């Protein structure tokens, strides 16, 4: 079995860890689907609180295969505020509903640009898209995460913003999303042991 990389108490497995930085991944859908299944079943995960699978956008073979062949607690739809992103997110949301996978909620990223100097947030990417989608499709809005320079630097340097600057607006938004998501899963799972929420981005 593959041994996952561990950082900050989280176990991670990604194709990017297995191939060179300059090596392209030119795969058809069946090969990508098989790799995701390998990550689920062929990695020595050990005891986990949650297993989250970050999926590509859309409604392709990977999403359908996982929905039909895995014991999934629910799907998390991740979007940005722009209407074109909302339209794609809605298709993913409706696909999961169609195949009987509960949608745990929607997370909106890039919910405005946070000014590090004055603390104000400017909605340069649109506004309210995820909230409208959540209301129209009757699913929870788990949270809206703004982007700022500190968050970008933390991501580039591989350090979670919640550890580097826990009082920043983006860090606080992440923590609120995490708390709401755990509460939602606990409410829906009814004590289930194998919790596998999927993130669709």
Short mmCIF file of C-alpha atoms in Angstrom, two decimals:
data_model
loop_
_atom_site.label_atom_id
_atom_site.label_comp_id
_atom_site.label_asym_id
_atom_site.label_seq_id
_atom_site.Cartn_x
_atom_site.Cartn_y
_atom_site.Cartn_z
CA UNK A 1 0.00 0.00 0.00
CA UNK A 2 1.00 3.63 -0.54
CA UNK A 3 2.02 5.58 2.54
CA UNK A 4 0.38 9.02 2.67
CA UNK A 5 2.35 12.18 3.34
CA UNK A 6 1.54 13.66 6.75
CA UNK A 7 1.65 17.34 7.63
CA UNK A 8 0.09 19.30 10.49
CA UNK A 9 -1.72 16.14 11.60
CA UNK A 10 -3.34 15.59 8.18
CA UNK A 11 -2.64 12.64 5.89
CA UNK A 12 -2.50 13.54 2.21
CA UNK A 13 -2.23 11.61 -1.04
CA UNK A 14 -2.05 13.23 -4.46
CA UNK A 15 -0.87 12.32 -7.91
CA UNK A 16 1.37 15.36 -7.68
CA UNK A 17 3.36 13.56 -4.97
CA UNK A 18 4.02 10.58 -7.24
CA UNK A 19 5.17 12.20 -10.48
CA UNK A 20 7.75 14.81 -11.40
CA UNK A 21 6.93 18.53 -11.33
CA UNK A 22 7.38 18.83 -15.09
CA UNK A 23 5.71 15.53 -16.00
CA UNK A 24 2.26 16.01 -17.60
CA UNK A 25 -0.61 13.68 -16.74
CA UNK A 26 -2.23 12.85 -20.08
CA UNK A 27 -4.97 10.43 -19.04
CA UNK A 28 -8.37 9.47 -20.28
CA UNK A 29 -11.21 9.33 -17.79
CA UNK A 30 -10.97 5.56 -17.05
CA UNK A 31 -7.32 5.92 -16.01
CA UNK A 32 -8.07 8.89 -13.75
CA UNK A 33 -11.00 7.02 -12.21
CA UNK A 34 -8.79 4.01 -11.51
CA UNK A 35 -6.23 6.24 -9.80
CA UNK A 36 -8.87 7.76 -7.52
CA UNK A 37 -10.01 4.25 -6.58
CA UNK A 38 -6.38 3.34 -5.88
CA UNK A 39 -6.12 6.32 -3.55
CA UNK A 40 -9.24 5.19 -1.71
CA UNK A 41 -8.38 1.50 -1.38
CA UNK A 42 -4.62 1.28 -1.91
CA UNK A 43 -3.38 3.88 0.58
CA UNK A 44 -2.57 2.98 4.18
CA UNK A 45 -4.82 5.62 5.71
CA UNK A 46 -5.10 4.13 9.18
CA UNK A 47 -7.70 5.58 11.53
CA UNK A 48 -9.31 8.74 10.17
CA UNK A 49 -11.94 11.16 11.39
CA UNK A 50 -12.84 12.09 7.82
CA UNK A 51 -11.68 11.18 4.33
CA UNK A 52 -12.15 14.02 1.85
CA UNK A 53 -11.67 13.50 -1.88
CA UNK A 54 -11.04 16.68 -3.88
CA UNK A 55 -12.53 16.19 -7.33
CA UNK A 56 -12.23 18.11 -10.61
CA UNK A 57 -15.19 20.27 -11.66
CA UNK A 58 -18.06 18.88 -13.67
CA UNK A 59 -20.06 15.68 -13.81
CA UNK A 60 -17.64 13.24 -15.41
CA UNK A 61 -16.69 9.58 -14.99
CA UNK A 62 -14.76 10.13 -11.75
CA UNK A 63 -17.72 11.64 -9.92
CA UNK A 64 -20.16 9.04 -11.24
CA UNK A 65 -17.90 6.09 -10.44
CA UNK A 66 -17.25 7.23 -6.89
CA UNK A 67 -20.94 7.94 -6.36
CA UNK A 68 -21.92 4.48 -7.50
CA UNK A 69 -19.10 2.40 -6.03
CA UNK A 70 -18.20 4.10 -2.74
CA UNK A 71 -19.99 4.46 0.57
CA UNK A 72 -20.22 8.25 0.59
CA UNK A 73 -21.67 10.28 3.43
CA UNK A 74 -22.17 13.32 1.24
CA UNK A 75 -20.87 15.83 -1.28
CA UNK A 76 -19.54 19.32 -0.65
CA UNK A 77 -19.90 21.71 -3.57
CA UNK A 78 -17.15 24.35 -3.76
CA UNK A 79 -17.64 27.36 -6.03
CA UNK A 80 -16.69 30.97 -6.56
CA UNK A 81 -19.28 33.78 -6.77
CA UNK A 82 -19.19 34.22 -10.58
CA UNK A 83 -22.28 33.08 -12.45
CA UNK A 84 -20.30 30.83 -14.81
CA UNK A 85 -18.86 28.99 -11.78
CA UNK A 86 -22.30 28.77 -10.17
CA UNK A 87 -23.72 27.18 -13.33
CA UNK A 88 -21.03 24.47 -13.24
CA UNK A 89 -21.49 23.96 -9.51
CA UNK A 90 -25.24 23.51 -9.93
CA UNK A 91 -24.68 20.71 -12.45
CA UNK A 92 -22.46 18.89 -9.97
CA UNK A 93 -24.96 19.46 -7.18
CA UNK A 94 -27.85 18.12 -9.24
CA UNK A 95 -25.78 15.11 -10.36
CA UNK A 96 -25.10 14.08 -6.78
CA UNK A 97 -28.75 14.48 -5.89
CA UNK A 98 -29.71 12.41 -8.95
CA UNK A 99 -27.49 9.47 -7.92
CA UNK A 100 -28.67 9.60 -4.31
CA UNK A 101 -25.65 11.26 -2.67
CA UNK A 102 -26.68 13.86 -0.06
CA UNK A 103 -25.29 17.34 -0.61
CA UNK A 104 -23.85 18.45 2.74
CA UNK A 105 -23.57 22.06 1.67
CA UNK A 106 -21.93 24.71 -0.48
CA UNK A 107 -18.67 26.56 0.20
CA UNK A 108 -17.92 29.80 -1.62
CA UNK A 109 -14.25 30.68 -2.07
CA UNK A 110 -12.84 33.96 -3.40
CA UNK A 111 -15.76 35.74 -1.72
CA UNK A 112 -14.23 39.12 -2.26
CA UNK A 113 -10.73 40.48 -1.73
CA UNK A 114 -9.78 41.26 1.85
CA UNK A 115 -7.61 44.32 2.38
CA UNK A 116 -4.78 43.56 4.79
CA UNK A 117 -4.50 47.22 5.74
CA UNK A 118 -8.05 48.31 6.51
CA UNK A 119 -9.85 44.97 6.78
CA UNK A 120 -12.51 45.82 4.19
CA UNK A 121 -13.67 43.21 1.66
CA UNK A 122 -14.25 44.15 -2.00
CA UNK A 123 -16.44 41.85 -4.11
CA UNK A 124 -14.32 41.83 -7.23
CA UNK A 125 -15.42 38.30 -8.21
CA UNK A 126 -19.17 38.90 -7.97
CA UNK A 127 -21.36 38.65 -4.92
CA UNK A 128 -23.91 36.26 -3.44
CA UNK A 129 -23.65 33.49 -6.04
CA UNK A 130 -23.32 30.61 -3.59
CA UNK A 131 -26.04 32.01 -1.35
CA UNK A 132 -28.47 32.09 -4.28
CA UNK A 133 -27.52 28.56 -5.31
CA UNK A 134 -27.98 27.29 -1.76
CA UNK A 135 -31.40 28.93 -1.49
CA UNK A 136 -32.61 27.79 -4.91
CA UNK A 137 -31.54 24.18 -4.37
CA UNK A 138 -32.38 24.04 -0.65
CA UNK A 139 -28.93 23.07 0.64
CA UNK A 140 -26.89 24.67 3.44
CA UNK A 141 -24.42 27.46 2.73
CA UNK A 142 -21.47 26.35 4.87
CA UNK A 143 -19.53 29.55 4.47
CA UNK A 144 -17.91 32.22 2.30
CA UNK A 145 -14.12 32.52 2.31
CA UNK A 146 -12.47 35.76 1.17
CA UNK A 147 -9.03 35.83 -0.44
CA UNK A 148 -6.22 38.09 0.73
CA UNK A 149 -2.48 38.42 0.26
CA UNK A 150 -1.68 36.53 3.47
CA UNK A 151 -3.78 33.56 2.35
CA UNK A 152 -2.07 33.46 -1.05
CA UNK A 153 1.39 33.50 0.56
CA UNK A 154 0.43 30.81 3.05
CA UNK A 155 -0.84 28.55 0.28
CA UNK A 156 2.28 29.06 -1.83
CA UNK A 157 4.51 28.30 1.15
CA UNK A 158 2.54 25.24 2.26
CA UNK A 159 1.40 26.54 5.64
CA UNK A 160 -2.30 26.59 6.59
CA UNK A 161 -3.57 30.13 7.10
CA UNK A 162 -5.40 28.94 10.23
CA UNK A 163 -1.99 28.30 11.82
CA UNK A 164 -0.03 31.20 10.34
CA UNK A 165 -2.60 33.91 11.01
CA UNK A 166 -5.59 32.46 12.88
CA UNK A 167 -7.17 35.89 13.42
CA UNK A 168 -7.25 36.80 9.71
CA UNK A 169 -10.68 36.97 8.01
CA UNK A 170 -9.89 34.01 5.74
CA UNK A 171 -8.67 31.84 8.64
CA UNK A 172 -11.76 32.61 10.69
CA UNK A 173 -13.96 31.81 7.68
CA UNK A 174 -12.22 28.45 7.21
CA UNK A 175 -12.74 27.57 10.87
CA UNK A 176 -16.43 28.51 10.70
CA UNK A 177 -16.86 26.36 7.58
CA UNK A 178 -15.13 23.42 9.28
CA UNK A 179 -17.32 23.70 12.38
CA UNK A 180 -20.52 23.90 10.34
CA UNK A 181 -19.45 20.98 8.16
CA UNK A 182 -18.69 18.72 11.13
CA UNK A 183 -22.02 19.61 12.70
CA UNK A 184 -23.84 18.88 9.43
CA UNK A 185 -22.11 15.52 9.02
CA UNK A 186 -22.86 14.51 12.60
CA UNK A 187 -26.49 15.44 12.13
CA UNK A 188 -26.83 13.49 8.87
CA UNK A 189 -24.60 10.50 9.60
CA UNK A 190 -26.48 9.39 12.73
CA UNK A 191 -23.41 7.80 14.22
CA UNK A 192 -22.02 6.26 11.00
CA UNK A 193 -18.37 5.19 11.34
CA UNK A 194 -17.19 5.47 7.74
CA UNK A 195 -17.58 9.12 6.81
CA UNK A 196 -16.42 10.03 3.30
CA UNK A 197 -17.50 13.53 2.28
CA UNK A 198 -16.51 14.56 -1.24
CA UNK A 199 -15.37 18.00 -2.26
CA UNK A 200 -16.37 19.01 -5.76
CA UNK A 201 -14.49 22.05 -7.07
#
